[in-house]
Amino acid sequence: MFTPQGPTVRELAVQALSSVEHGYDLLARKFDETPFRTPDRVLDAVTETLRPLGPFDRGLDLCCGTGAGLSVLRSLCTGRVTGVDFSTGMLAEARRAHPKATLIRGDALALPFTPAFDLAVSFGAFGHFLPAEQSRLFARTYASLRPGGLLAFPLPAPPRVGSLPYWTLLGFDVTMRVRNALWRPPFVMYYRTFRLADVRERLTEAGFEVSLLAIEALGRRQDGSPRCRLVVARKP
């Protein structure tokens, strides 16, 4: 799963026993060499699914990390592209990859923006927010978008119950809950707390009009359903 340039087991253990912010500061230089970085094929597929919904002017990448999602915004937006993350180390890596982007250290639960953006995206970050925090996250994103603006993010189909991916994700979440019960500071990252039905409800409560688009480039399952959907939340 990891390239030779990726983190060692010891480095991952130290990161896992740190806070979320400090853990990502430690992992930042090697993050793109881990499987946690959103693959380019997903970024490209999301870009092509979003393109017909444009044009877009200014773009915002929520929890931008090392900047993988900024490449999507640069492909779709004609105006300024901004990334927000609370890890100084991750922002430093994003700055190396995207020197022309505006990068801001901040908390996605307290975005400082007035309505300024036409498109907001996020990749792989929502597991860091507990279910009770999701409403505030979506409300702050809503407040940052211009009328007609979009919040868009990919959401993979849940794995089949009993499959290897199902047990892998369940095992990870259980391990994290045990770790957080026994160790401080907590490291919040769960894969099974961001469910489509709940997400749609919280987005709607924040004021968004929600639709789902199949990301066809990522294929379909045996039952014909998409392997991954793009959640598109529009500010009226």
CSV table of C-alpha atoms in Angstrom, one decimal:
chain,number,residue,atom,x,y,z
A,1,MET,CA,0.0,0.0,0.0
A,2,PHE,CA,2.9,2.4,0.6
A,3,THR,CA,5.8,3.4,-1.7
A,4,PRO,CA,9.4,3.1,-0.4
A,5,GLN,CA,9.3,6.9,0.0
A,6,GLY,CA,6.3,6.7,2.2
A,7,PRO,CA,6.2,6.8,6.1
A,8,THR,CA,7.6,4.0,8.2
A,9,VAL,CA,5.6,2.0,10.6
A,10,ARG,CA,7.1,3.9,13.4
A,11,GLU,CA,6.2,7.3,11.8
A,12,LEU,CA,2.6,6.1,11.3
A,13,ALA,CA,2.4,5.0,14.9
A,14,VAL,CA,3.6,8.4,16.2
A,15,GLN,CA,1.2,10.1,13.9
A,16,ALA,CA,-1.7,7.9,15.1
A,17,LEU,CA,-1.0,8.8,18.7
A,18,SER,CA,-1.0,12.5,18.0
A,19,SER,CA,-3.8,15.0,17.6
A,20,VAL,CA,-5.3,15.4,14.1
A,21,GLU,CA,-3.5,18.6,13.5
A,22,HIS,CA,-0.1,17.5,14.8
A,23,GLY,CA,-0.4,14.1,13.2
A,24,TYR,CA,-0.8,15.6,9.8
A,25,ASP,CA,2.0,18.1,10.4
A,26,LEU,CA,4.2,15.0,11.0
A,27,LEU,CA,2.9,13.1,8.0
A,28,ALA,CA,2.8,16.0,5.5
A,29,ARG,CA,6.2,15.5,3.7
A,30,LYS,CA,5.3,11.9,2.9
A,31,PHE,CA,1.5,12.1,2.7
A,32,ASP,CA,1.4,11.9,-1.1
A,33,GLU,CA,3.2,8.6,-0.9
A,34,THR,CA,0.4,7.0,1.1
A,35,PRO,CA,-2.9,5.5,-0.1
A,36,PHE,CA,-4.7,8.2,1.9
A,37,ARG,CA,-4.0,10.7,-0.9
A,38,THR,CA,-7.0,10.9,-3.3
A,39,PRO,CA,-5.9,9.0,-6.5
A,40,ASP,CA,-5.5,11.0,-9.7
A,41,ARG,CA,-8.1,8.9,-11.4
A,42,VAL,CA,-10.7,10.0,-8.9
A,43,LEU,CA,-9.7,13.6,-9.2
A,44,ASP,CA,-9.9,13.4,-13.0
A,45,ALA,CA,-13.3,11.7,-12.9
A,46,VAL,CA,-14.7,14.3,-10.6
A,47,THR,CA,-13.3,17.1,-12.8
A,48,GLU,CA,-15.1,15.7,-15.9
A,49,THR,CA,-18.3,15.1,-14.0
A,50,LEU,CA,-18.3,18.7,-12.8
A,51,ARG,CA,-17.3,20.4,-16.0
A,52,PRO,CA,-20.8,20.5,-17.6
A,53,LEU,CA,-22.1,22.3,-14.5
A,54,GLY,CA,-19.8,25.3,-15.0
A,55,PRO,CA,-18.5,27.7,-15.8
A,56,PHE,CA,-17.1,28.6,-12.4
A,57,ASP,CA,-15.1,31.7,-11.3
A,58,ARG,CA,-13.7,31.3,-7.8
A,59,GLY,CA,-13.0,27.9,-6.2
A,60,LEU,CA,-12.5,26.7,-2.6
A,61,ASP,CA,-10.9,23.4,-1.5
A,62,LEU,CA,-12.1,22.5,2.0
A,63,CYS,CA,-9.4,20.7,4.1
A,64,CYS,CA,-7.1,20.9,1.1
A,65,GLY,CA,-4.2,18.9,2.6
A,66,THR,CA,-1.3,18.8,0.3
A,67,GLY,CA,-3.4,20.3,-2.5
A,68,ALA,CA,-4.7,17.3,-4.6
A,69,GLY,CA,-8.1,18.9,-4.9
A,70,LEU,CA,-6.7,22.2,-6.0
A,71,SER,CA,-5.8,20.7,-9.3
A,72,VAL,CA,-9.5,20.1,-9.9
A,73,LEU,CA,-10.3,23.7,-9.1
A,74,ARG,CA,-7.5,24.9,-11.4
A,75,SER,CA,-9.0,22.9,-14.2
A,76,LEU,CA,-12.5,24.3,-13.7
A,77,CYS,CA,-12.3,27.8,-12.3
A,78,THR,CA,-11.3,30.9,-14.2
A,79,GLY,CA,-10.7,33.0,-11.0
A,80,ARG,CA,-8.8,32.7,-7.8
A,81,VAL,CA,-8.4,29.2,-6.2
A,82,THR,CA,-8.3,29.0,-2.4
A,83,GLY,CA,-7.4,26.1,-0.1
A,84,VAL,CA,-8.1,25.9,3.6
A,85,ASP,CA,-6.5,23.5,6.1
A,86,PHE,CA,-5.6,23.6,9.7
A,87,SER,CA,-2.3,21.7,9.3
A,88,THR,CA,0.7,24.0,8.7
A,89,GLY,CA,2.7,21.1,7.4
A,90,MET,CA,0.1,20.1,4.8
A,91,LEU,CA,-0.3,23.7,3.7
A,92,ALA,CA,3.5,23.9,3.2
A,93,GLU,CA,3.3,21.0,0.8
A,94,ALA,CA,0.3,22.4,-1.0
A,95,ARG,CA,2.2,25.7,-1.4
A,96,ARG,CA,5.0,23.8,-3.1
A,97,ALA,CA,2.6,22.1,-5.5
A,98,HIS,CA,0.4,25.2,-6.2
A,99,PRO,CA,2.4,28.4,-5.7
A,100,LYS,CA,-0.3,30.5,-7.3
A,101,ALA,CA,-3.2,29.3,-5.0
A,102,THR,CA,-4.3,31.3,-2.0
A,103,LEU,CA,-3.7,29.0,1.0
A,104,ILE,CA,-5.2,29.8,4.4
A,105,ARG,CA,-4.7,28.0,7.7
A,106,GLY,CA,-8.1,27.7,9.3
A,107,ASP,CA,-10.8,25.5,10.7
A,108,ALA,CA,-13.5,24.3,8.2
A,109,LEU,CA,-16.0,24.6,11.1
A,110,ALA,CA,-15.3,28.3,11.3
A,111,LEU,CA,-14.7,29.5,7.7
A,112,PRO,CA,-13.9,33.2,7.7
A,113,PHE,CA,-15.5,34.0,4.3
A,114,THR,CA,-18.4,36.1,3.2
A,115,PRO,CA,-20.2,34.7,0.1
A,116,ALA,CA,-17.3,34.7,-2.4
A,117,PHE,CA,-17.0,31.3,-4.1
A,118,ASP,CA,-18.8,29.6,-7.0
A,119,LEU,CA,-17.5,26.1,-6.4
A,120,ALA,CA,-16.3,24.3,-3.2
A,121,VAL,CA,-14.9,20.8,-3.2
A,122,SER,CA,-13.5,18.4,-0.7
A,123,PHE,CA,-11.7,15.1,-1.0
A,124,GLY,CA,-11.3,12.5,1.7
A,125,ALA,CA,-11.7,14.9,4.7
A,126,PHE,CA,-15.2,14.5,6.0
A,127,GLY,CA,-14.3,11.5,8.2
A,128,HIS,CA,-12.5,14.0,10.4
A,129,PHE,CA,-15.8,15.5,11.4
A,130,LEU,CA,-18.1,13.9,14.0
A,131,PRO,CA,-21.7,13.5,12.9
A,132,ALA,CA,-22.7,16.3,15.4
A,133,GLU,CA,-20.3,18.7,13.6
A,134,GLN,CA,-21.5,18.1,10.0
A,135,SER,CA,-24.4,20.5,10.2
A,136,ARG,CA,-22.0,23.3,11.2
A,137,LEU,CA,-19.6,22.4,8.5
A,138,PHE,CA,-22.2,22.6,5.8
A,139,ALA,CA,-23.7,25.8,7.2
A,140,ARG,CA,-20.3,27.5,7.1
A,141,THR,CA,-19.7,26.3,3.6
A,142,TYR,CA,-23.2,27.5,2.5
A,143,ALA,CA,-22.3,31.0,3.9
A,144,SER,CA,-19.1,31.0,1.9
A,145,LEU,CA,-20.8,30.4,-1.5
A,146,ARG,CA,-22.3,32.9,-3.8
A,147,PRO,CA,-26.0,32.4,-4.8
A,148,GLY,CA,-26.0,29.5,-7.3
A,149,GLY,CA,-22.7,28.2,-6.0
A,150,LEU,CA,-22.0,24.5,-5.6
A,151,LEU,CA,-20.5,22.3,-2.9
A,152,ALA,CA,-19.4,19.0,-4.6
A,153,PHE,CA,-17.6,15.9,-3.3
A,154,PRO,CA,-17.4,12.2,-4.3
A,155,LEU,CA,-19.0,9.6,-2.1
A,156,PRO,CA,-18.2,6.0,-2.8
A,157,ALA,CA,-20.9,3.4,-2.6
A,158,PRO,CA,-20.8,1.5,0.8
A,159,PRO,CA,-19.1,-1.9,0.5
A,160,ARG,CA,-21.2,-5.0,0.5
A,161,VAL,CA,-21.8,-6.3,4.0
A,162,GLY,CA,-19.4,-9.1,4.8
A,163,SER,CA,-16.9,-8.2,2.0
A,164,LEU,CA,-13.2,-7.6,2.7
A,165,PRO,CA,-13.6,-3.7,2.3
A,166,TYR,CA,-16.6,-3.8,4.7
A,167,TRP,CA,-14.6,-5.6,7.4
A,168,THR,CA,-11.5,-3.4,6.7
A,169,LEU,CA,-13.5,-0.2,7.3
A,170,LEU,CA,-15.3,-1.5,10.3
A,171,GLY,CA,-12.0,-2.7,11.8
A,172,PHE,CA,-10.4,0.7,11.2
A,173,ASP,CA,-13.3,2.6,12.9
A,174,VAL,CA,-13.4,0.2,15.8
A,175,THR,CA,-9.7,0.6,16.3
A,176,MET,CA,-10.0,4.4,16.2
A,177,ARG,CA,-12.8,4.3,18.8
A,178,VAL,CA,-10.8,2.2,21.1
A,179,ARG,CA,-7.7,4.4,20.6
A,180,ASN,CA,-9.7,7.5,21.4
A,181,ALA,CA,-11.3,6.0,24.5
A,182,LEU,CA,-7.8,5.2,25.9
A,183,TRP,CA,-5.6,7.9,24.6
A,184,ARG,CA,-5.5,11.7,24.5
A,185,PRO,CA,-5.5,13.8,22.5
A,186,PRO,CA,-8.1,12.1,20.2
A,187,PHE,CA,-7.5,11.5,16.5
A,188,VAL,CA,-10.9,11.8,14.8
A,189,MET,CA,-11.0,9.8,11.5
A,190,TYR,CA,-13.9,7.5,10.9
A,191,TYR,CA,-15.0,6.0,7.5
A,192,ARG,CA,-18.5,4.8,8.5
A,193,THR,CA,-20.0,8.0,10.0
A,194,PHE,CA,-20.5,9.9,6.8
A,195,ARG,CA,-23.6,8.2,5.3
A,196,LEU,CA,-25.5,9.4,2.3
A,197,ALA,CA,-28.9,9.6,3.9
A,198,ASP,CA,-27.6,11.6,6.8
A,199,VAL,CA,-25.5,13.8,4.6
A,200,ARG,CA,-28.4,14.7,2.3
A,201,GLU,CA,-30.5,15.6,5.3
A,202,ARG,CA,-27.9,17.9,6.8
A,203,LEU,CA,-27.1,19.6,3.5
A,204,THR,CA,-30.9,20.2,3.0
A,205,GLU,CA,-31.1,21.6,6.6
A,206,ALA,CA,-28.3,24.0,5.8
A,207,GLY,CA,-30.3,25.3,2.8
A,208,PHE,CA,-28.8,23.4,-0.1
A,209,GLU,CA,-30.6,21.8,-3.0
A,210,VAL,CA,-29.0,18.3,-3.3
A,211,SER,CA,-28.6,16.1,-6.3
A,212,LEU,CA,-26.5,13.0,-7.1
A,213,LEU,CA,-24.5,12.4,-10.2
A,214,ALA,CA,-23.0,9.0,-11.1
A,215,ILE,CA,-19.2,9.3,-11.7
A,216,GLU,CA,-19.3,7.0,-14.7
A,217,ALA,CA,-15.5,7.0,-15.2
A,218,LEU,CA,-15.2,5.0,-12.0
A,219,GLY,CA,-17.5,2.3,-13.2
A,220,ARG,CA,-20.5,0.5,-11.8
A,221,ARG,CA,-21.1,-2.4,-9.5
A,222,GLN,CA,-22.6,-5.8,-10.5
A,223,ASP,CA,-26.1,-4.6,-9.7
A,224,GLY,CA,-25.7,-1.6,-12.0
A,225,SER,CA,-25.3,1.0,-9.3
A,226,PRO,CA,-22.5,3.5,-9.5
A,227,ARG,CA,-19.3,2.7,-7.6
A,228,CYS,CA,-19.1,6.4,-6.7
A,229,ARG,CA,-21.5,9.3,-6.8
A,230,LEU,CA,-20.8,13.0,-6.9
A,231,VAL,CA,-22.9,14.8,-4.3
A,232,VAL,CA,-23.8,18.2,-5.7
A,233,ALA,CA,-25.3,20.7,-3.3
A,234,ARG,CA,-26.4,24.0,-4.8
A,235,LYS,CA,-27.0,27.2,-2.9
A,236,PRO,CA,-30.3,28.6,-4.4
